[in-house]
XYZ file of C-alpha atoms in Angstrom:
466
model
C -11.386 16.736 -16.029
C -9.376 15.856 -12.950
C -8.563 18.071 -10.011
C -5.267 19.805 -9.311
C -5.392 17.980 -5.966
C -4.990 14.774 -7.975
C -1.806 16.290 -9.402
C -0.532 17.590 -6.042
C -0.793 14.694 -3.596
C 0.949 14.399 -0.250
C 2.819 11.123 -0.001
C 6.157 9.516 0.816
C 9.336 8.925 -1.141
C 11.094 7.802 -3.112
C 8.708 7.289 -6.061
C 5.117 8.181 -6.833
C 4.659 5.391 -9.386
C 6.825 2.789 -7.618
C 6.096 3.550 -3.938
C 2.919 5.641 -3.629
C 0.971 3.849 -6.384
C 1.734 0.294 -5.197
C 0.859 1.194 -1.602
C -2.473 2.599 -2.765
C -3.112 -0.458 -4.961
C -2.429 -2.846 -2.087
C -4.661 -0.827 0.238
C -7.391 -0.799 -2.423
C -7.199 -4.598 -2.769
C -7.361 -5.007 1.009
C -10.385 -2.727 1.154
C -11.999 -4.559 -1.764
C -11.691 -7.831 0.152
C -13.350 -6.181 3.138
C -16.179 -4.654 1.102
C -16.906 -7.981 -0.593
C -16.841 -9.862 2.728
C -13.879 -12.001 1.684
C -11.250 -10.754 4.114
C -12.419 -13.087 6.887
C -11.999 -16.056 4.516
C -8.603 -14.989 3.194
C -5.689 -17.128 4.382
C -3.053 -16.109 1.842
C -2.359 -13.226 -0.537
C 0.073 -13.463 -3.441
C 1.289 -10.459 -5.416
C 2.848 -10.799 -8.874
C 4.979 -7.744 -9.704
C 5.730 -7.023 -13.357
C 7.934 -4.910 -15.583
C 9.458 -1.729 -14.250
C 7.998 -2.256 -10.773
C 9.810 -5.590 -10.551
C 13.081 -4.425 -12.094
C 13.526 -1.365 -9.865
C 11.252 -2.265 -6.975
C 13.956 -2.814 -4.394
C 15.556 0.589 -4.886
C 12.168 2.320 -5.034
C 10.723 0.687 -1.919
C 7.977 -0.986 -3.952
C 7.973 -4.278 -2.085
C 7.830 -2.596 1.330
C 5.056 -0.284 0.115
C 2.971 -3.285 -0.933
C 3.235 -4.847 2.528
C 2.248 -1.627 4.266
C -0.620 -1.089 1.840
C -2.047 -4.548 2.478
C -2.209 -3.549 6.135
C -4.354 -0.572 5.120
C -1.784 2.233 5.168
C -1.972 5.118 2.696
C 0.916 7.394 1.673
C -0.560 10.689 2.878
C -1.022 9.697 6.509
C 1.167 6.663 7.267
C 3.135 7.230 10.515
C 6.723 7.174 9.256
C 8.163 6.235 12.659
C 6.160 2.973 12.727
C 7.356 1.659 9.369
C 10.583 -0.144 10.412
C 8.929 -2.185 13.177
C 5.987 -3.158 10.980
C 8.228 -4.315 8.148
C 10.438 -6.241 10.569
C 7.375 -8.084 11.921
C 6.225 -9.104 8.447
C 9.683 -10.165 7.289
C 10.748 -12.130 10.364
C 7.489 -13.328 11.907
C 5.607 -13.638 8.585
C 2.527 -12.011 10.155
C 0.480 -9.541 8.110
C -2.492 -7.701 9.604
C -5.253 -7.717 7.007
C -8.036 -5.420 8.175
C -7.092 -6.131 11.781
C -6.885 -9.907 11.313
C -3.541 -11.699 11.275
C -2.690 -13.933 8.319
C 0.522 -15.635 7.274
C 2.570 -13.735 4.701
C 6.081 -14.667 3.616
C 7.594 -12.043 1.294
C 10.014 -14.619 -0.109
C 7.205 -16.795 -1.462
C 4.222 -14.451 -1.656
C 5.877 -11.641 -3.639
C 6.646 -12.905 -7.150
C 9.067 -10.556 -8.913
C 8.609 -10.978 -12.660
C 11.015 -8.471 -14.199
C 11.146 -10.302 -17.533
C 7.403 -9.930 -18.075
C 5.211 -6.886 -18.742
C 1.435 -6.770 -18.547
C -0.139 -5.533 -21.778
C -1.478 -2.111 -20.749
C 1.369 -0.440 -18.815
C 4.937 -1.231 -17.649
C 3.910 -0.848 -13.986
C 1.676 -3.856 -13.387
C 0.562 -5.652 -10.210
C -1.625 -8.751 -9.891
C -3.137 -9.456 -6.456
C -4.647 -12.873 -5.665
C -6.400 -13.863 -2.426
C -6.725 -17.551 -1.484
C -9.015 -19.258 1.032
C -8.284 -21.932 3.623
C -8.647 -24.733 1.083
C -6.246 -23.037 -1.334
C -9.027 -21.948 -3.671
C -8.868 -18.560 -5.342
C -11.220 -16.011 -3.712
C -10.398 -12.873 -5.662
C -7.921 -11.646 -8.259
C -7.306 -8.077 -9.412
C -4.766 -6.384 -11.675
C -3.731 -2.805 -10.930
C -1.550 -0.460 -12.950
C 0.454 2.340 -11.336
C 0.294 4.867 -14.160
C 2.431 7.679 -12.752
C 2.069 10.437 -10.184
C 0.533 8.046 -7.653
C -2.474 7.362 -9.891
C -3.694 3.755 -9.994
C -6.287 2.070 -12.199
C -7.615 -1.457 -12.304
C -7.359 -3.555 -15.427
C -11.062 -2.914 -16.056
C -10.724 0.862 -15.610
C -7.645 1.322 -17.776
C -9.299 2.178 -21.090
C -12.442 3.760 -19.663
C -13.043 7.503 -19.699
C -13.644 8.825 -16.193
C -17.158 10.134 -15.727
C -17.595 13.861 -15.083
C -19.655 14.006 -11.914
C -19.900 17.802 -11.661
C -20.072 20.378 -14.466
C -17.387 23.065 -14.413
C -17.787 26.650 -15.636
C -14.693 26.621 -17.883
C -14.232 23.102 -19.292
C -11.162 22.306 -21.389
C -9.385 19.246 -22.702
C -6.502 21.042 -24.410
C -4.418 24.147 -23.885
C -6.079 25.720 -26.914
C -9.477 25.307 -25.233
C -8.110 26.637 -21.930
C -6.699 29.732 -23.649
C -10.016 30.246 -25.454
C -11.892 30.119 -22.124
C -9.497 32.688 -20.655
C -9.783 34.929 -23.688
C -13.594 34.830 -23.897
C -14.058 35.390 -20.172
C -11.096 37.740 -19.657
C -9.509 35.468 -17.046
C -6.028 34.458 -16.037
C -5.429 30.707 -16.081
C -5.390 30.599 -12.291
C -8.804 32.289 -12.132
C -10.369 29.775 -14.532
C -8.846 26.855 -12.639
C -9.981 28.229 -9.282
C -13.585 28.390 -10.471
C -13.360 24.882 -11.941
C -11.892 23.447 -8.743
C -14.655 24.964 -6.628
C -17.221 23.294 -8.903
C -15.379 19.966 -9.011
C -14.844 19.735 -5.272
C -18.180 21.319 -4.414
C -16.974 24.084 -2.116
C -16.193 27.803 -2.134
C -13.250 29.377 -3.907
C -11.990 30.491 -0.496
C -11.863 26.856 0.619
C -9.960 25.884 -2.538
C -7.438 28.625 -1.806
C -7.096 27.347 1.758
C -6.346 23.835 0.482
C -3.877 25.142 -2.096
C -2.141 27.162 0.616
C -1.846 23.954 2.636
C -0.066 22.241 -0.261
C 2.311 25.208 -0.541
C 3.078 24.987 3.161
C 3.894 21.264 2.934
C 6.230 22.022 0.022
C 7.984 24.742 1.995
C 8.269 22.496 5.039
C 9.937 19.826 2.910
C 12.541 22.337 1.705
C 13.301 23.370 5.277
C 13.685 19.757 6.428
C 15.946 18.987 3.488
C 18.152 21.998 4.232
C 18.471 20.930 7.858
C 19.119 17.192 7.379
C 22.532 15.621 6.965
C 24.104 12.208 6.458
C 23.906 9.510 3.788
C 20.867 8.538 1.771
C 19.678 4.920 2.024
C 20.100 2.383 -0.756
C 23.773 1.446 -0.773
C 25.208 4.098 -3.118
C 26.569 6.030 -0.123
C 25.266 9.314 -1.561
C 25.598 12.120 0.962
C 23.006 14.834 1.364
C 24.491 17.945 -0.236
C 21.782 20.581 0.107
C 22.700 21.781 3.660
C 26.371 22.292 2.780
C 25.564 23.951 -0.537
C 23.134 26.318 1.178
C 25.768 27.254 3.739
C 28.288 28.006 0.975
C 25.771 30.116 -0.929
C 25.057 32.134 2.199
C 28.759 32.753 2.642
C 29.134 33.788 -0.995
C 26.133 36.086 -0.656
C 28.111 38.148 1.832
C 30.717 38.768 -0.867
C 28.005 39.613 -3.429
C 29.538 37.345 -6.055
C 26.790 34.723 -6.360
C 23.744 34.661 -8.621
C 20.542 34.229 -6.582
C 19.182 31.892 -9.265
C 21.477 29.213 -7.886
C 19.168 29.011 -4.854
C 16.321 27.137 -6.595
C 18.827 24.420 -7.529
C 19.636 23.932 -3.854
C 15.966 24.102 -2.822
C 15.074 21.410 -5.363
C 17.949 19.203 -4.246
C 16.812 19.551 -0.621
C 13.350 18.263 -1.546
C 14.635 15.380 -3.616
C 17.068 14.323 -0.926
C 14.097 14.159 1.432
C 12.264 12.114 -1.186
C 15.212 9.742 -1.652
C 15.286 9.227 2.120
C 11.631 8.149 2.123
C 10.366 11.373 3.687
C 7.009 13.052 3.172
C 6.814 15.112 -0.008
C 4.209 16.537 -2.372
C 3.916 14.612 -5.617
C 4.343 17.403 -8.172
C 3.425 15.764 -10.483
C 5.618 12.788 -9.456
C 8.010 12.075 -6.604
C 11.007 11.781 -8.893
C 10.327 15.378 -9.971
C 8.991 16.603 -6.627
C 11.637 19.281 -6.072
C 11.093 21.531 -9.093
C 7.771 23.225 -8.353
C 8.493 23.738 -4.615
C 11.909 25.204 -5.473
C 10.598 27.723 -7.996
C 7.708 28.651 -5.708
C 10.025 29.105 -2.699
C 12.358 31.232 -4.821
C 9.403 33.413 -5.826
C 8.319 33.782 -2.201
C 11.802 34.635 -0.991
C 13.250 36.825 -3.736
C 10.327 38.520 -5.521
C 9.223 41.736 -3.771
C 5.753 41.409 -5.310
C 5.089 37.935 -3.926
C 1.806 37.714 -2.032
C -0.106 34.816 -0.554
C -2.654 35.087 -3.377
C 0.095 34.842 -6.003
C 1.571 31.828 -4.221
C -1.802 30.129 -4.535
C -2.166 31.280 -8.164
C 1.217 29.696 -8.908
C -0.035 26.263 -7.861
C -3.405 26.717 -9.562
C -1.682 27.484 -12.861
C 0.906 24.729 -12.433
C -1.910 22.295 -11.694
C -3.737 23.259 -14.884
C -0.645 22.504 -16.965
C -0.129 19.217 -15.133
C -3.708 18.194 -15.908
C -3.035 18.729 -19.626
C -0.063 16.363 -19.529
C -1.841 13.794 -17.388
C -4.975 13.636 -19.535
C -3.342 13.951 -22.964
C -0.033 12.125 -22.530
C 1.690 10.563 -19.501
C 3.555 11.516 -16.325
C 5.086 8.062 -15.818
C 8.826 7.573 -16.196
C 8.234 3.882 -16.870
C 5.917 4.851 -19.722
C 7.621 7.822 -21.431
C 10.934 8.353 -19.650
C 11.971 11.231 -17.436
C 10.577 13.766 -19.918
C 7.224 12.754 -18.402
C 8.442 13.551 -14.886
C 11.161 16.226 -14.725
C 10.110 17.592 -18.120
C 6.478 17.948 -17.082
C 7.378 19.462 -13.706
C 9.652 21.997 -15.395
C 6.871 22.862 -17.833
C 4.395 23.321 -14.989
C 6.814 25.479 -12.994
C 7.836 27.650 -15.943
C 4.236 28.383 -16.890
C 3.221 29.075 -13.298
C 6.181 31.381 -12.744
C 5.312 33.281 -15.934
C 1.804 33.990 -14.622
C 2.780 35.189 -11.149
C 5.374 37.620 -12.517
C 2.742 39.177 -14.775
C 2.409 36.932 -17.803
C -0.687 36.588 -19.955
C -2.233 33.160 -20.596
C -0.476 33.087 -23.979
C 2.862 33.833 -22.335
C 2.173 31.107 -19.786
C 1.666 28.653 -22.641
C 4.889 29.866 -24.255
C 6.901 29.247 -21.068
C 5.386 25.798 -20.515
C 5.981 24.792 -24.123
C 9.624 25.893 -24.135
C 10.313 23.998 -20.927
C 9.082 20.703 -22.369
C 10.669 21.361 -25.740
C 14.094 21.234 -24.100
C 13.382 18.041 -22.161
C 12.154 15.935 -25.085
C 13.798 12.526 -25.131
C 15.007 12.669 -21.525
C 15.579 9.105 -20.327
C 14.749 7.579 -16.947
C 17.795 5.513 -15.994
C 18.800 6.310 -12.389
C 21.961 4.641 -11.120
C 21.183 1.423 -9.313
C 17.438 2.017 -9.704
C 17.553 4.584 -6.880
C 15.979 8.033 -7.176
C 19.315 9.716 -6.446
C 21.728 9.930 -9.400
C 21.010 11.883 -11.597
C 17.525 12.612 -10.233
C 18.490 14.972 -7.406
C 20.721 17.232 -9.514
C 18.340 16.940 -12.463
C 15.574 18.521 -10.362
C 17.890 21.389 -9.467
C 18.819 22.100 -13.065
C 15.180 21.940 -14.178
C 14.157 24.394 -11.436
C 16.688 26.953 -12.645
C 15.612 26.337 -16.243
C 11.952 26.914 -15.323
C 12.792 30.299 -13.801
C 14.713 31.446 -16.853
C 12.113 30.257 -19.355
C 9.271 31.781 -17.332
C 11.118 35.096 -17.403
C 12.036 34.755 -21.086
C 8.390 34.228 -22.002
C 7.521 37.723 -20.729
C 9.961 39.334 -23.187
C 7.640 38.254 -26.024
C 3.884 38.216 -26.402
C 3.813 34.507 -27.299
C 1.786 34.962 -30.475
C 4.629 34.170 -32.871
C 5.450 30.731 -31.494
C 5.643 27.980 -34.106
C 4.936 25.108 -31.697
C 1.983 25.079 -29.302
C 1.876 23.441 -25.882
C -0.654 20.926 -27.202
C 1.719 19.983 -30.013
C 4.718 19.559 -27.701
C 2.630 17.397 -25.349
C 1.771 15.062 -28.218
C 5.392 15.088 -29.346
C 6.498 14.107 -25.840
C 4.044 11.220 -25.821
C 5.190 9.937 -29.217
C 8.839 10.335 -28.231
C 8.158 8.224 -25.171
C 6.449 5.562 -27.261
C 9.504 5.459 -29.570
C 12.017 5.273 -26.695
C 13.612 1.896 -25.990
C 12.156 0.258 -22.885
C 15.648 -0.164 -21.398
C 15.787 3.614 -20.927
C 12.404 3.890 -19.185
C 12.874 3.086 -15.475
C 13.961 -0.500 -15.975
C 17.584 -0.195 -14.739
C 18.717 -2.104 -17.840
C 20.747 0.577 -19.658
C 22.293 4.024 -19.525
C 23.389 5.524 -16.228
C 21.495 2.831 -14.347
C 24.225 0.279 -15.043
C 27.322 2.445 -14.548
C 28.154 0.724 -11.260
C 27.857 -2.751 -12.734
C 30.958 -4.430 -14.142
C 29.002 -5.335 -17.232
C 25.432 -5.079 -18.415
C 23.496 -8.308 -18.623
C 20.840 -8.012 -21.361
C 17.352 -8.903 -20.217
C 14.649 -9.738 -22.712
C 11.240 -8.426 -21.758
C 8.073 -10.097 -22.960
C 4.453 -9.034 -22.689
C 2.161 -11.467 -20.895
C -1.593 -11.678 -21.093
C -3.508 -12.074 -17.827
């Protein structure tokens, strides 16, 4: 089992798998050099970037993230104001600070972008190599960014993570989670809360405090997105729309002719505009889908008269449980299974969580989560120009509204007559992703991604062994 705090991570935009993951991988390699006593001998580092990371790396900030990670920065605490000056130093002066020691680093020659090659275990592959003064190889390590900011080494990829602490209500499937709730007369959030306390090794009150902190960061991101204006970076000249849309909704509210369920669309867009601008967001479960859960939660806080702080926390506990099921039994990587693994999973998490906090049973929670994924099956990941802007920002808004409606719909039935279980739809999503053409999985080679190009240039992709 993994923790919900692995699902909800504080990081920076625009992508959890293409920005957050590579930064963490680079920082891990830098730390590995330090721990093995090789950093003082290192004179050069070369990074080979493969597959989806190479093809869409410029638009996703992958290459910049790698440079910052080598200097020891991590997504959750990197000072955003310092980033431009640091990148300018590396690019123009070719000076990289490896564990406090300056080495030469030229991005033009030391970052090898291999978009026509894919490493065998995942589309998001990175190979780091450190060289000594004599040009000899000191250390080499492959990392995979497997979605949601998670990284694994080549050696870790196929290994089952060890369970270091027993939990009171273990589960590996939704069926097992529902059985635990039924036998112990618990809501999903209650079972997850007890598990988290055991996993982290602290009190349930402390877990609630940490969950409340995540909720506050989400709310803060919405507020920043609603207050910001101007164009998003990347060259598409996409303007931030959330502030103007919010102002129009407020004006329409005075005339009483607007449906309040339009608000979560605007909240989600505000978050994803912040993400596209490289701001600080909560990965939920990815950055490309970071707006959906905050939007539905903020809507619940603002418009539901029965919203309490405890229910806010229960929302994220339940959403986290659903996210864990997708992460451990399928994938949350757009490069692996398409956007169904990002926006689809986030919608599923939000719908199930919303069902619980408005009074749903565990079975109704499953019903809401299953329906939400069912209607995202086959969703491609092909953002225009490789930027997390079109259609990603609007797509988050639509999924947030859909999550609200499906969470509410689930409470009109008891959930016992459903023909498809959440476990079955998770496996269907995984198989659908495996069957999807690679050009539609965050490679910028087909679909909407090439609409601004005069013509598509086919690129053959081959798997390389390392």
